[in-house]
């Protein structure tokens, strides 16, 4: 439920928001003409099709069709409801939500999240205090043994959970936090006997902080080998889901942007050690299999990732799983190969910073690394070679440019021992099959080729006319006379036209940002697509003439169906009426054809509406 928010307030918030700056916090944008482009954060793609218009203050993805204003972007990106996103943008703009907008459901949701944030803040306060008190000696001894300095421990807000069953609970209860709340937010657990005890007792505690600086969860490392499991994370809560978070990203994001790349490691201490040695570009995947959500989060800050997981069997398996996820997100991927059995923490401490930098310099690109592993067992038979080739084809197909593909083809040829022509032909066959599959799926969505082309031409004309209406509202009367809403066959375009017409009739602001609040989501996508496209629209008169002709022909088709039914029933009066209406439409169409010199079913070449 949105609650009531005055449209003027929404418009003021959007007017004060720079959409390029907002989107740039999540997507790496590059200037391209009047717009900015980047990889879409809402679907997997390798070639940028996500466009942001600073002039129109809209975004649009030409790949998945999602578009809208800054408010919609934040709602989608952060999975917020309308009021949550509006409040966040308002705070950025130095504004506060009007009191009447605070509906009960939203207030309840906000209070719940604030409760979780406050409980996590208090818990972290307790853990940090405990680490540096007498009780924290075991944890400080462990940090000293691992070479973690006090400065680093404080920088990462490391803490300690004492072994007593209710140490944290007593601290929280003294500050008005109930046991039930502690259980709800994952700081306590209920035993089989029904008692409530601290979750992280006897552990070194690592707070998990999101890029906005909020403590969303915790990880704990047992200090006694008898305490199991060795590592323990917060459970999923309204604030925390470990598949969405990267450890140390809050500390690393600026260094990642400065370096132009990130290093992805497995464990907390791997990331912390790299930071302590001055390599502040390291983040950890929370000891879990890398997820698409984590990769999407990382891709906000860089297009290049080194993966440096542990060099044991489990680490190599995790590396292999993660490679394709990283590449499919459009990232350049390299693999850091460490000595067998070493993790980044141990390698850096025993071999030093120079050895680490050398390992980065010798990191293998994804294709070379996978090829090396596939060839390790020996590629002797033709079947072995072909199996290795087919395992590499999806990665080869991800290479964007012809020079990259040519180099990749020759590399795979060397790895497999197959001729480069064979590799090339298999790649063509592989990508060709993908194209056929895509084409077949596309064909199913249209009854036939002619209808698909006609629909595309109508859509182009509708968008062209809407662009003109946003620029020249004074042409509305002529559009209304030609058919108004009936001219638009695509529901999103029709909704945009209806909202625009309503605003003009009421003497209200007809700008896209002012209309955004009253449009359904699919219409907001259409508005964004209309405004963000840079291609030149044909003259609005040609678009209008084409749509008017199309409307006449649709009416003729409907009347022809009615005429057939009337003849079958022997209803002479209905037959006569249908014939008269058909003749009037034919005359109207002929008159329009003489004016526009249009071809059968298509706009004139001068109109420029795409076929």
PDB file of C-alpha atoms in Angstrom, residues 40-278:
ATOM      1  CA  UNK A  40      21.686  -4.066 -16.892  1.00  0.00           C
ATOM      2  CA  UNK A  41      21.412  -4.890 -13.163  1.00  0.00           C
ATOM      3  CA  UNK A  42      18.054  -6.597 -13.713  1.00  0.00           C
ATOM      4  CA  UNK A  43      19.040  -9.341 -16.172  1.00  0.00           C
ATOM      5  CA  UNK A  44      22.234 -11.110 -17.240  1.00  0.00           C
ATOM      6  CA  UNK A  45      23.860  -9.610 -20.316  1.00  0.00           C
ATOM      7  CA  UNK A  46      27.331  -9.306 -21.823  1.00  0.00           C
ATOM      8  CA  UNK A  47      26.752  -6.292 -24.070  1.00  0.00           C
ATOM      9  CA  UNK A  48      25.505  -3.092 -22.390  1.00  0.00           C
ATOM     10  CA  UNK A  49      21.895  -2.314 -23.262  1.00  0.00           C
ATOM     11  CA  UNK A  50      20.998  -0.403 -20.096  1.00  0.00           C
ATOM     12  CA  UNK A  51      20.680   3.326 -20.811  1.00  0.00           C
ATOM     13  CA  UNK A  52      20.310   6.319 -18.494  1.00  0.00           C
ATOM     14  CA  UNK A  53      19.252   9.708 -19.810  1.00  0.00           C
ATOM     15  CA  UNK A  54      20.436  12.670 -17.696  1.00  0.00           C
ATOM     16  CA  UNK A  55      18.308  14.972 -19.830  1.00  0.00           C
ATOM     17  CA  UNK A  56      15.056  13.062 -19.293  1.00  0.00           C
ATOM     18  CA  UNK A  57      16.010  11.619 -15.867  1.00  0.00           C
ATOM     19  CA  UNK A  58      14.868   8.159 -16.958  1.00  0.00           C
ATOM     20  CA  UNK A  59      16.520   4.764 -17.376  1.00  0.00           C
ATOM     21  CA  UNK A  60      15.616   2.020 -19.837  1.00  0.00           C
ATOM     22  CA  UNK A  61      17.019  -1.404 -20.720  1.00  0.00           C
ATOM     23  CA  UNK A  62      16.674  -2.286 -24.384  1.00  0.00           C
ATOM     24  CA  UNK A  63      17.408  -5.904 -23.470  1.00  0.00           C
ATOM     25  CA  UNK A  64      14.682  -6.685 -20.923  1.00  0.00           C
ATOM     26  CA  UNK A  65      12.389  -3.685 -21.440  1.00  0.00           C
ATOM     27  CA  UNK A  66      12.494  -2.439 -17.845  1.00  0.00           C
ATOM     28  CA  UNK A  67      12.537   1.314 -17.439  1.00  0.00           C
ATOM     29  CA  UNK A  68      11.381   4.225 -15.355  1.00  0.00           C
ATOM     30  CA  UNK A  69      12.519   7.034 -13.117  1.00  0.00           C
ATOM     31  CA  UNK A  70      14.901   7.151 -10.152  1.00  0.00           C
ATOM     32  CA  UNK A  71      12.155   5.993  -7.798  1.00  0.00           C
ATOM     33  CA  UNK A  72      11.420   2.855  -9.770  1.00  0.00           C
ATOM     34  CA  UNK A  73      15.127   2.091 -10.151  1.00  0.00           C
ATOM     35  CA  UNK A  74      15.656   2.186  -6.397  1.00  0.00           C
ATOM     36  CA  UNK A  75      12.554   0.072  -5.763  1.00  0.00           C
ATOM     37  CA  UNK A  76      13.788  -2.629  -8.146  1.00  0.00           C
ATOM     38  CA  UNK A  77      17.433  -2.492  -7.151  1.00  0.00           C
ATOM     39  CA  UNK A  78      16.961  -2.509  -3.383  1.00  0.00           C
ATOM     40  CA  UNK A  79      13.658  -4.451  -3.390  1.00  0.00           C
ATOM     41  CA  UNK A  80      11.902  -1.605  -1.592  1.00  0.00           C
ATOM     42  CA  UNK A  81       8.258  -0.659  -1.633  1.00  0.00           C
ATOM     43  CA  UNK A  82       7.159   2.733  -2.917  1.00  0.00           C
ATOM     44  CA  UNK A  83       7.322   4.574   0.401  1.00  0.00           C
ATOM     45  CA  UNK A  84      10.644   3.034   1.426  1.00  0.00           C
ATOM     46  CA  UNK A  85      12.238   4.094  -1.853  1.00  0.00           C
ATOM     47  CA  UNK A  86      10.631   7.529  -1.739  1.00  0.00           C
ATOM     48  CA  UNK A  87      11.854   8.106   1.809  1.00  0.00           C
ATOM     49  CA  UNK A  88      15.402   7.110   0.864  1.00  0.00           C
ATOM     50  CA  UNK A  89      15.426   9.473  -2.114  1.00  0.00           C
ATOM     51  CA  UNK A  90      13.848  12.206  -0.008  1.00  0.00           C
ATOM     52  CA  UNK A  91      16.615  11.883   2.587  1.00  0.00           C
ATOM     53  CA  UNK A  92      19.214  12.181  -0.191  1.00  0.00           C
ATOM     54  CA  UNK A  93      17.455  15.356  -1.282  1.00  0.00           C
ATOM     55  CA  UNK A  94      17.216  16.783   2.237  1.00  0.00           C
ATOM     56  CA  UNK A  95      13.436  16.298   2.465  1.00  0.00           C
ATOM     57  CA  UNK A  96      11.071  14.432   4.799  1.00  0.00           C
ATOM     58  CA  UNK A  97       7.981  12.442   3.872  1.00  0.00           C
ATOM     59  CA  UNK A  98       4.678  14.252   4.500  1.00  0.00           C
ATOM     60  CA  UNK A  99       2.874  12.861   7.584  1.00  0.00           C
ATOM     61  CA  UNK A 100      -0.183  11.750   5.568  1.00  0.00           C
ATOM     62  CA  UNK A 101       1.942   9.382   3.476  1.00  0.00           C
ATOM     63  CA  UNK A 102       2.850   7.156   6.406  1.00  0.00           C
ATOM     64  CA  UNK A 103       0.298   4.354   6.117  1.00  0.00           C
ATOM     65  CA  UNK A 104       0.141   1.726   8.906  1.00  0.00           C
ATOM     66  CA  UNK A 105       1.568  -1.173   6.871  1.00  0.00           C
ATOM     67  CA  UNK A 106       4.585   0.840   5.821  1.00  0.00           C
ATOM     68  CA  UNK A 107       5.153   2.164   9.324  1.00  0.00           C
ATOM     69  CA  UNK A 108       5.019  -1.378  10.716  1.00  0.00           C
ATOM     70  CA  UNK A 109       7.563  -2.580   8.166  1.00  0.00           C
ATOM     71  CA  UNK A 110       9.829   0.372   8.884  1.00  0.00           C
ATOM     72  CA  UNK A 111       9.604  -0.146  12.644  1.00  0.00           C
ATOM     73  CA  UNK A 112      10.505  -3.808  12.171  1.00  0.00           C
ATOM     74  CA  UNK A 113      13.656  -2.989  10.193  1.00  0.00           C
ATOM     75  CA  UNK A 114      14.619  -0.254  12.631  1.00  0.00           C
ATOM     76  CA  UNK A 115      14.255  -2.771  15.460  1.00  0.00           C
ATOM     77  CA  UNK A 116      16.629  -5.150  13.679  1.00  0.00           C
ATOM     78  CA  UNK A 117      19.151  -2.434  12.928  1.00  0.00           C
ATOM     79  CA  UNK A 118      19.104  -1.219  16.535  1.00  0.00           C
ATOM     80  CA  UNK A 119      19.460  -4.746  17.918  1.00  0.00           C
ATOM     81  CA  UNK A 120      22.421  -5.431  15.608  1.00  0.00           C
ATOM     82  CA  UNK A 121      24.006  -2.108  16.581  1.00  0.00           C
ATOM     83  CA  UNK A 122      23.691  -2.863  20.294  1.00  0.00           C
ATOM     84  CA  UNK A 123      24.981  -6.408  19.799  1.00  0.00           C
ATOM     85  CA  UNK A 124      28.022  -5.163  17.900  1.00  0.00           C
ATOM     86  CA  UNK A 125      28.644  -2.637  20.675  1.00  0.00           C
ATOM     87  CA  UNK A 126      28.618  -5.527  23.167  1.00  0.00           C
ATOM     88  CA  UNK A 127      30.881  -7.758  21.053  1.00  0.00           C
ATOM     89  CA  UNK A 128      33.477  -5.009  20.515  1.00  0.00           C
ATOM     90  CA  UNK A 129      33.522  -4.090  24.202  1.00  0.00           C
ATOM     91  CA  UNK A 130      33.895  -7.762  25.151  1.00  0.00           C
ATOM     92  CA  UNK A 131      36.871  -8.218  22.822  1.00  0.00           C
ATOM     93  CA  UNK A 132      38.898  -5.490  24.503  1.00  0.00           C
ATOM     94  CA  UNK A 133      37.943  -6.363  28.088  1.00  0.00           C
ATOM     95  CA  UNK A 134      39.576  -9.012  30.262  1.00  0.00           C
ATOM     96  CA  UNK A 135      37.083 -11.625  29.056  1.00  0.00           C
ATOM     97  CA  UNK A 136      38.274 -11.133  25.477  1.00  0.00           C
ATOM     98  CA  UNK A 137      41.796 -12.469  26.047  1.00  0.00           C
ATOM     99  CA  UNK A 138      41.185 -15.770  24.182  1.00  0.00           C
ATOM    100  CA  UNK A 139      39.966 -13.891  21.103  1.00  0.00           C
ATOM    101  CA  UNK A 140      42.815 -11.357  21.237  1.00  0.00           C
ATOM    102  CA  UNK A 141      45.307 -14.208  21.560  1.00  0.00           C
ATOM    103  CA  UNK A 142      43.815 -15.860  18.477  1.00  0.00           C
ATOM    104  CA  UNK A 143      44.030 -12.596  16.498  1.00  0.00           C
ATOM    105  CA  UNK A 144      47.637 -12.158  17.563  1.00  0.00           C
ATOM    106  CA  UNK A 145      48.453 -15.700  16.425  1.00  0.00           C
ATOM    107  CA  UNK A 146      46.843 -14.944  13.062  1.00  0.00           C
ATOM    108  CA  UNK A 147      48.798 -11.707  12.768  1.00  0.00           C
ATOM    109  CA  UNK A 148      45.772  -9.396  12.911  1.00  0.00           C
ATOM    110  CA  UNK A 149      46.787  -6.065  14.416  1.00  0.00           C
ATOM    111  CA  UNK A 150      44.669  -4.110  16.873  1.00  0.00           C
ATOM    112  CA  UNK A 151      44.295  -1.352  14.277  1.00  0.00           C
ATOM    113  CA  UNK A 152      42.913  -3.830  11.738  1.00  0.00           C
ATOM    114  CA  UNK A 153      40.632  -5.478  14.299  1.00  0.00           C
ATOM    115  CA  UNK A 154      39.157  -2.099  15.195  1.00  0.00           C
ATOM    116  CA  UNK A 155      38.846  -1.073  11.549  1.00  0.00           C
ATOM    117  CA  UNK A 156      36.749  -4.171  10.807  1.00  0.00           C
ATOM    118  CA  UNK A 157      34.837  -3.829  14.110  1.00  0.00           C
ATOM    119  CA  UNK A 158      35.787  -7.352  15.185  1.00  0.00           C
ATOM    120  CA  UNK A 159      34.256  -8.542  18.436  1.00  0.00           C
ATOM    121  CA  UNK A 160      34.003 -11.401  20.875  1.00  0.00           C
ATOM    122  CA  UNK A 161      31.003 -13.331  22.203  1.00  0.00           C
ATOM    123  CA  UNK A 162      31.809 -14.714  25.697  1.00  0.00           C
ATOM    124  CA  UNK A 163      31.079 -18.402  26.349  1.00  0.00           C
ATOM    125  CA  UNK A 164      28.367 -17.678  28.948  1.00  0.00           C
ATOM    126  CA  UNK A 165      24.943 -18.659  27.684  1.00  0.00           C
ATOM    127  CA  UNK A 166      23.211 -15.345  28.383  1.00  0.00           C
ATOM    128  CA  UNK A 167      25.967 -12.713  28.296  1.00  0.00           C
ATOM    129  CA  UNK A 168      24.561 -10.884  25.271  1.00  0.00           C
ATOM    130  CA  UNK A 169      20.956 -11.489  26.301  1.00  0.00           C
ATOM    131  CA  UNK A 170      21.520  -9.773  29.663  1.00  0.00           C
ATOM    132  CA  UNK A 171      23.129  -6.812  27.892  1.00  0.00           C
ATOM    133  CA  UNK A 172      20.205  -6.498  25.483  1.00  0.00           C
ATOM    134  CA  UNK A 173      17.524  -6.971  28.138  1.00  0.00           C
ATOM    135  CA  UNK A 174      19.080  -4.177  30.190  1.00  0.00           C
ATOM    136  CA  UNK A 175      18.446  -1.965  27.170  1.00  0.00           C
ATOM    137  CA  UNK A 176      14.844  -2.985  26.663  1.00  0.00           C
ATOM    138  CA  UNK A 177      15.359  -5.765  24.088  1.00  0.00           C
ATOM    139  CA  UNK A 178      13.339  -8.929  24.711  1.00  0.00           C
ATOM    140  CA  UNK A 179      14.561 -12.494  24.316  1.00  0.00           C
ATOM    141  CA  UNK A 180      11.959 -12.996  21.601  1.00  0.00           C
ATOM    142  CA  UNK A 181      13.433 -10.122  19.573  1.00  0.00           C
ATOM    143  CA  UNK A 182      16.943 -11.530  20.014  1.00  0.00           C
ATOM    144  CA  UNK A 183      15.755 -14.883  18.645  1.00  0.00           C
ATOM    145  CA  UNK A 184      13.879 -13.229  15.768  1.00  0.00           C
ATOM    146  CA  UNK A 185      16.984 -11.330  14.640  1.00  0.00           C
ATOM    147  CA  UNK A 186      19.337 -14.294  14.989  1.00  0.00           C
ATOM    148  CA  UNK A 187      21.323 -13.188  18.041  1.00  0.00           C
ATOM    149  CA  UNK A 188      19.905 -15.938  20.243  1.00  0.00           C
ATOM    150  CA  UNK A 189      18.516 -19.450  19.765  1.00  0.00           C
ATOM    151  CA  UNK A 190      15.988 -21.584  21.592  1.00  0.00           C
ATOM    152  CA  UNK A 191      17.372 -24.921  22.789  1.00  0.00           C
ATOM    153  CA  UNK A 192      15.534 -28.239  22.584  1.00  0.00           C
ATOM    154  CA  UNK A 193      14.775 -27.791  26.272  1.00  0.00           C
ATOM    155  CA  UNK A 194      13.048 -24.496  25.512  1.00  0.00           C
ATOM    156  CA  UNK A 195      15.730 -22.222  26.986  1.00  0.00           C
ATOM    157  CA  UNK A 196      16.922 -19.126  25.082  1.00  0.00           C
ATOM    158  CA  UNK A 197      20.724 -18.743  24.838  1.00  0.00           C
ATOM    159  CA  UNK A 198      23.218 -16.590  22.934  1.00  0.00           C
ATOM    160  CA  UNK A 199      23.879 -17.835  19.391  1.00  0.00           C
ATOM    161  CA  UNK A 200      27.527 -16.818  18.989  1.00  0.00           C
ATOM    162  CA  UNK A 201      28.891 -17.687  22.436  1.00  0.00           C
ATOM    163  CA  UNK A 202      32.590 -18.554  22.591  1.00  0.00           C
ATOM    164  CA  UNK A 203      33.356 -17.098  19.166  1.00  0.00           C
ATOM    165  CA  UNK A 204      35.325 -14.349  17.485  1.00  0.00           C
ATOM    166  CA  UNK A 205      32.638 -12.216  15.822  1.00  0.00           C
ATOM    167  CA  UNK A 206      32.803 -10.639  12.359  1.00  0.00           C
ATOM    168  CA  UNK A 207      30.062  -8.058  11.683  1.00  0.00           C
ATOM    169  CA  UNK A 208      28.656  -8.171   8.159  1.00  0.00           C
ATOM    170  CA  UNK A 209      28.166  -4.602   6.980  1.00  0.00           C
ATOM    171  CA  UNK A 210      26.351  -3.734   3.765  1.00  0.00           C
ATOM    172  CA  UNK A 211      27.609  -1.055   1.325  1.00  0.00           C
ATOM    173  CA  UNK A 212      25.328   1.509   2.992  1.00  0.00           C
ATOM    174  CA  UNK A 213      27.119   0.927   6.312  1.00  0.00           C
ATOM    175  CA  UNK A 214      24.337  -1.004   8.078  1.00  0.00           C
ATOM    176  CA  UNK A 215      25.202  -3.999  10.266  1.00  0.00           C
ATOM    177  CA  UNK A 216      22.928  -6.624   8.706  1.00  0.00           C
ATOM    178  CA  UNK A 217      24.289  -9.803  10.302  1.00  0.00           C
ATOM    179  CA  UNK A 218      27.227 -11.543  11.946  1.00  0.00           C
ATOM    180  CA  UNK A 219      29.650 -14.385  11.398  1.00  0.00           C
ATOM    181  CA  UNK A 220      31.337 -16.236  14.247  1.00  0.00           C
ATOM    182  CA  UNK A 221      34.531 -18.339  14.396  1.00  0.00           C
ATOM    183  CA  UNK A 222      34.771 -20.885  17.227  1.00  0.00           C
ATOM    184  CA  UNK A 223      37.858 -20.445  19.434  1.00  0.00           C
ATOM    185  CA  UNK A 224      37.567 -23.911  20.989  1.00  0.00           C
ATOM    186  CA  UNK A 225      37.889 -26.894  18.643  1.00  0.00           C
ATOM    187  CA  UNK A 226      35.188 -28.674  20.649  1.00  0.00           C
ATOM    188  CA  UNK A 227      32.682 -25.983  19.692  1.00  0.00           C
ATOM    189  CA  UNK A 228      30.901 -26.861  16.458  1.00  0.00           C
ATOM    190  CA  UNK A 229      30.317 -25.753  13.811  1.00  0.00           C
ATOM    191  CA  UNK A 230      33.640 -23.995  13.355  1.00  0.00           C
ATOM    192  CA  UNK A 231      32.002 -21.090  11.475  1.00  0.00           C
ATOM    193  CA  UNK A 232      28.492 -19.856  12.185  1.00  0.00           C
ATOM    194  CA  UNK A 233      26.513 -17.143  10.377  1.00  0.00           C
ATOM    195  CA  UNK A 234      23.378 -15.236  11.300  1.00  0.00           C
ATOM    196  CA  UNK A 235      20.234 -16.949  10.013  1.00  0.00           C
ATOM    197  CA  UNK A 236      18.165 -15.296   7.305  1.00  0.00           C
ATOM    198  CA  UNK A 237      16.268 -12.280   8.645  1.00  0.00           C
ATOM    199  CA  UNK A 238      14.415  -9.336   7.075  1.00  0.00           C
ATOM    200  CA  UNK A 239      17.829  -7.602   7.099  1.00  0.00           C
ATOM    201  CA  UNK A 240      20.171 -10.456   6.190  1.00  0.00           C
ATOM    202  CA  UNK A 241      20.498 -13.088   3.503  1.00  0.00           C
ATOM    203  CA  UNK A 242      24.079 -14.234   3.039  1.00  0.00           C
ATOM    204  CA  UNK A 243      23.629 -14.881  -0.690  1.00  0.00           C
ATOM    205  CA  UNK A 244      23.153 -11.117  -1.114  1.00  0.00           C
ATOM    206  CA  UNK A 245      26.186  -9.946   0.882  1.00  0.00           C
ATOM    207  CA  UNK A 246      29.958  -9.771   0.423  1.00  0.00           C
ATOM    208  CA  UNK A 247      32.165  -9.502   3.484  1.00  0.00           C
ATOM    209  CA  UNK A 248      34.426  -6.396   3.608  1.00  0.00           C
ATOM    210  CA  UNK A 249      32.729  -4.714   0.641  1.00  0.00           C
ATOM    211  CA  UNK A 250      31.899  -1.702   2.816  1.00  0.00           C
ATOM    212  CA  UNK A 251      35.637  -1.266   3.488  1.00  0.00           C
ATOM    213  CA  UNK A 252      36.765  -2.285  -0.019  1.00  0.00           C
ATOM    214  CA  UNK A 253      34.449  -0.461  -2.422  1.00  0.00           C
ATOM    215  CA  UNK A 254      36.555   2.696  -2.773  1.00  0.00           C
ATOM    216  CA  UNK A 255      39.781   0.714  -3.227  1.00  0.00           C
ATOM    217  CA  UNK A 256      38.083  -1.490  -5.826  1.00  0.00           C
ATOM    218  CA  UNK A 257      37.054   1.530  -7.848  1.00  0.00           C
ATOM    219  CA  UNK A 258      40.557   3.008  -7.552  1.00  0.00           C
ATOM    220  CA  UNK A 259      42.325  -0.241  -8.525  1.00  0.00           C
ATOM    221  CA  UNK A 260      39.923  -1.085 -11.335  1.00  0.00           C
ATOM    222  CA  UNK A 261      39.445  -4.640 -10.068  1.00  0.00           C
ATOM    223  CA  UNK A 262      38.416  -6.726  -7.065  1.00  0.00           C
ATOM    224  CA  UNK A 263      39.912  -9.859  -5.541  1.00  0.00           C
ATOM    225  CA  UNK A 264      37.359 -12.417  -4.406  1.00  0.00           C
ATOM    226  CA  UNK A 265      38.405 -14.730  -1.559  1.00  0.00           C
ATOM    227  CA  UNK A 266      36.615 -17.323   0.549  1.00  0.00           C
ATOM    228  CA  UNK A 267      37.114 -16.435   4.192  1.00  0.00           C
ATOM    229  CA  UNK A 268      36.870 -13.478   6.527  1.00  0.00           C
ATOM    230  CA  UNK A 269      40.549 -13.610   7.481  1.00  0.00           C
ATOM    231  CA  UNK A 270      41.666 -13.902   3.858  1.00  0.00           C
ATOM    232  CA  UNK A 271      40.001 -10.553   3.160  1.00  0.00           C
ATOM    233  CA  UNK A 272      41.176  -8.964   6.422  1.00  0.00           C
ATOM    234  CA  UNK A 273      44.808 -10.000   5.869  1.00  0.00           C
ATOM    235  CA  UNK A 274      44.846  -8.595   2.352  1.00  0.00           C
ATOM    236  CA  UNK A 275      43.500  -5.292   3.668  1.00  0.00           C
ATOM    237  CA  UNK A 276      46.081  -5.231   6.465  1.00  0.00           C
ATOM    238  CA  UNK A 277      48.894  -5.652   3.935  1.00  0.00           C
ATOM    239  CA  UNK A 278      47.576  -2.710   1.932  1.00  0.00           C
TER     240      UNK A 278
END
